[in-house]
Amino acid sequence: MKSSTRKILAISGGIVVLILVLLAVLPLFFGGQISDRVKAELNRSLLAQVNWSGARLGVFRHFPNLTLRLNDLTIVGVGQFQGDTLAGMQQLEVVLDLPSAVRVALGSSRPVVVRAIELDQPRVQLVVLKDGTANWDITKPKAESDTAGRPVSVSLRHFAINDAQISLDHRAAQVRALILGLNEDLSGDFSQKQVDVESHTTADSATVAFGGVTYLNHAALDITANVAADMVRKAYQLKPGTSLGVNALKLDASGAVSQAGDNYDLNLAFAAPKADFREILSLVPAVYAHDFASVKTTGSLAIQGRVKGEYGKNAFPALALTATVDNGTFKYPDLPLPARDIALDLAVNNPGGSADSTVVNLKRLHLVSGRNPVDATVLLRTPVSDPAVDARISGTVDLADLQRTIKFDSVQQLAGVISANAAVNTRMSWLDKGQYDRVGASGTVTAHDIVLKSAALRQPLNVKEASLALAPKRAELRSISGTAGSSDFSASGYLDNLLGYLFRDEDLRGSATINSSKFVLDEWKSDSGSLNVIPVPKGIDFTLVATVKQLLYGNLTMNDAHGRLRIKDQRLTLEQFAVNTLGGSIGVDGYYETTNPAKPTFDVGLQMKDLNIPAAVTTLKTLAVLAPAAKYAQGTFSTTLRLNGPLQQDMTPVFAALTGNGTLQTSQLVLKNFPALQKLVDRTKLTFLTNDAIRALRAAFEISGGRFRVEPFTVAIGQATMNVSGSNGLDQSLDYALRIQVPRGLIGPEANQAMSGILSKAAAAGLNIQTAPEIALGAEIGGTVTNPSLSLDLAGAASSATQAVQQAAEEKVKSLTDTARQKAQAAVDTAAARVVREAQEKADQIRARARALADTVKQTAQVQADSLVAKAGNDPLKQAAAKLAADRLRKEGDNRAAQIVRTADAQADSLVAAARRTGNAP
């Protein structure tokens, strides 16, 4: 009996193990098929491209159902929304009925049953164009769909969203919304025709604007919905317990939603169950964000509203909302002053038919801060097609009282008085058409003795006085003056589109003239001692004509700075901006752009005139990087330079990505202790290279690929001349070729001894350069600025020797010719033949020696090139730079060798031809 029991248990255990093994192994066999089938079906049936990076199948997470996980899921639009991402999420988890999933993998036509769906960190961007086209309308019309596709049956029990971000840009209705930190938990048996749905939705931040008016600003949401759903009739009834929470405000909701053709029929009502002013106060971000739980309030609140009618592409429901506050007060327990006598009377109405029929009427807003009352009214009509605004504000705010009433982030000091008494009555179309005779705008906004000290500002801001006067055509900034740190400023100007900016999200246009006797940029450095990226603000189209008598940055003092600054499309453009500094002047034209604040860019043209070189190198970091030899130079320089590229976060250029070009001029230049030049003097003993000043030079250059390249130029040093070409890397590497024409008289005994190697090699090649009037010395400079390498070549010496050989050959021919003439009567034929023979022998010698010299030049270039490559090591950047330099050395060596051969051949041919003519030989 016991033995039978053990056998039964063993068999049962084996069956259980086999089932578990099958459950673990089956997804490995069918997972790829199911994932591919789902992806193909989605892309076949949707007007979008659906993709994911990986798919996993398992059975133990929601046993006995099958769990499908898709990682990095994206849905990308096509057509008008080509390339735009509609949605993306870190992970999508779908729980499938296991038998139905296996049947699909085996080719069954029966549907896949979905039990649950969970979205992890979805990012959704919803867009509706002005013509009503929505980017989420991605399902194909039935006529275009493949009706032979396999259906999907939904038996959903649970749906969840974790940490979602959803943005909406409804351009047709002028509605914008952004929801951050959205979480959703929805449950119900959706396989039934009648479903009781329970939903709980929360969001960390919700911002909603309609017709240019912001109704919610970073508000927290908490929505509970209990719904009786008729899945057949597509009708949904709100059950008791349904509520909408916005910050501390809670609204109970009731009513129903049903589908009516392509529209939805809405019949909803909502109201605040508590008559507590505290709830609506929570909608004020400045109050809710700081210890709101400790705020003491009094006052009554009443909110109620209704939405009734159809909503759809061409339908809009009637709506009515009223909110009133009486005798409201609030006070922080640790602040001395309350805000009091707060009253609100707001009504939002729409009779239905169009969102443009909405009327927002803020009949009264009143509050007292300290001893000063503030009153405002706003009436907004036709917010979509042509916003009509009638707004009025009057009152005075003492900022010191305000700081004693409301808590502000990181504000250490706030003082001063702002007064307003202004009214505006206009339509946006009147402003657009320039019909200012129909616009009503009057009043002033003034401020005086404003003091703001905050951690958000690197220096305290003081506004002595400011005055803005409203007028139909523009708002005039009559004056503003004050200080920012130790910098002073004063300005006047106008604003052209203040109302369009406030109510239509249009750019704020205007112009101003700003003056300062001293502005200290150092005071706006970060704690690290450098400037931070300064974002150019969005929505601004502004022109500034600026004059600054003294502009200070580090040890750089700039005087009489003046020019035009244009701010538009997050780009700051400088026009005809000029300063006097460093003993000369600098002119600037160009722009600085922060459309992507993480990657700012610039493109500027510079005109520097008569700048002192040591002072410029000390203060201008970019100059020291582009021209490292400049720190060894004395004198002045002028340059025209066009430079563009990205900037780092400390506002310095990304040097490896710079591109540019320009010209450089100097009047007289002295190089002191320049390592490369010093090494050349040590090797050649040509001391005049450092004793004599370099005369005026002019050179063209370009910057690309991390290198500063100069076009070949010639400069005079005393009685000698030097041709320079090559480049230096922004990593301080050197690659320059020098050709120095040295008069024979400048080469003294020491130089002769130092260059004895070159002279002996030339002599070994049969070339005598001692009689040449000048020597062309070639030098190749490599290595780095502080540790240069130097090699001297024979190309220049060979040129001098070749000229000497040619001169000697010509003299020899002349001598032979004279001798032949003297003996013409005795042996004309013999003498002529001897002349030609001797000329031919001399020509052969010239060719042989030239080819030997050419081989030496090529070998020298090859050795130098191999040495450069070897010194580069394993650094890929240095290897690439070394390869380019080596290739250039080899090419130049080949060219010089070929030139030597060509010159020698021409000289030899000329020698023989002259001999033949002299002897009249055939």
JSON list of C-alpha atoms in Angstrom, two decimals, residues 335 337 369-370 397-408 414:
[
{"chain": "A", "resi": 335, "resn": "LEU", "atom": "CA", "xyz": [4.54, 85.59, 8.63]},
{"chain": "A", "resi": 337, "resn": "LEU", "atom": "CA", "xyz": [0.69, 90.01, 7.69]},
{"chain": "A", "resi": 369, "resn": "SER", "atom": "CA", "xyz": [-2.21, 93.36, 1.01]},
{"chain": "A", "resi": 370, "resn": "GLY", "atom": "CA", "xyz": [-0.97, 95.33, 4.00]},
{"chain": "A", "resi": 397, "resn": "VAL", "atom": "CA", "xyz": [1.33, 96.74, -3.93]},
{"chain": "A", "resi": 398, "resn": "ASP", "atom": "CA", "xyz": [4.03, 97.34, -1.35]},
{"chain": "A", "resi": 399, "resn": "LEU", "atom": "CA", "xyz": [6.48, 94.53, -2.07]},
{"chain": "A", "resi": 400, "resn": "ALA", "atom": "CA", "xyz": [7.82, 94.54, 1.48]},
{"chain": "A", "resi": 401, "resn": "ASP", "atom": "CA", "xyz": [4.25, 93.91, 2.72]},
{"chain": "A", "resi": 402, "resn": "LEU", "atom": "CA", "xyz": [3.85, 91.22, 0.07]},
{"chain": "A", "resi": 403, "resn": "GLN", "atom": "CA", "xyz": [6.95, 89.38, 1.36]},
{"chain": "A", "resi": 404, "resn": "ARG", "atom": "CA", "xyz": [5.46, 89.56, 4.85]},
{"chain": "A", "resi": 405, "resn": "THR", "atom": "CA", "xyz": [2.29, 87.94, 3.48]},
{"chain": "A", "resi": 406, "resn": "ILE", "atom": "CA", "xyz": [3.41, 85.28, 0.97]},
{"chain": "A", "resi": 407, "resn": "LYS", "atom": "CA", "xyz": [6.45, 82.99, 0.97]},
{"chain": "A", "resi": 408, "resn": "PHE", "atom": "CA", "xyz": [8.73, 83.18, -2.05]},
{"chain": "A", "resi": 414, "resn": "LEU", "atom": "CA", "xyz": [11.95, 92.32, -1.49]}
]
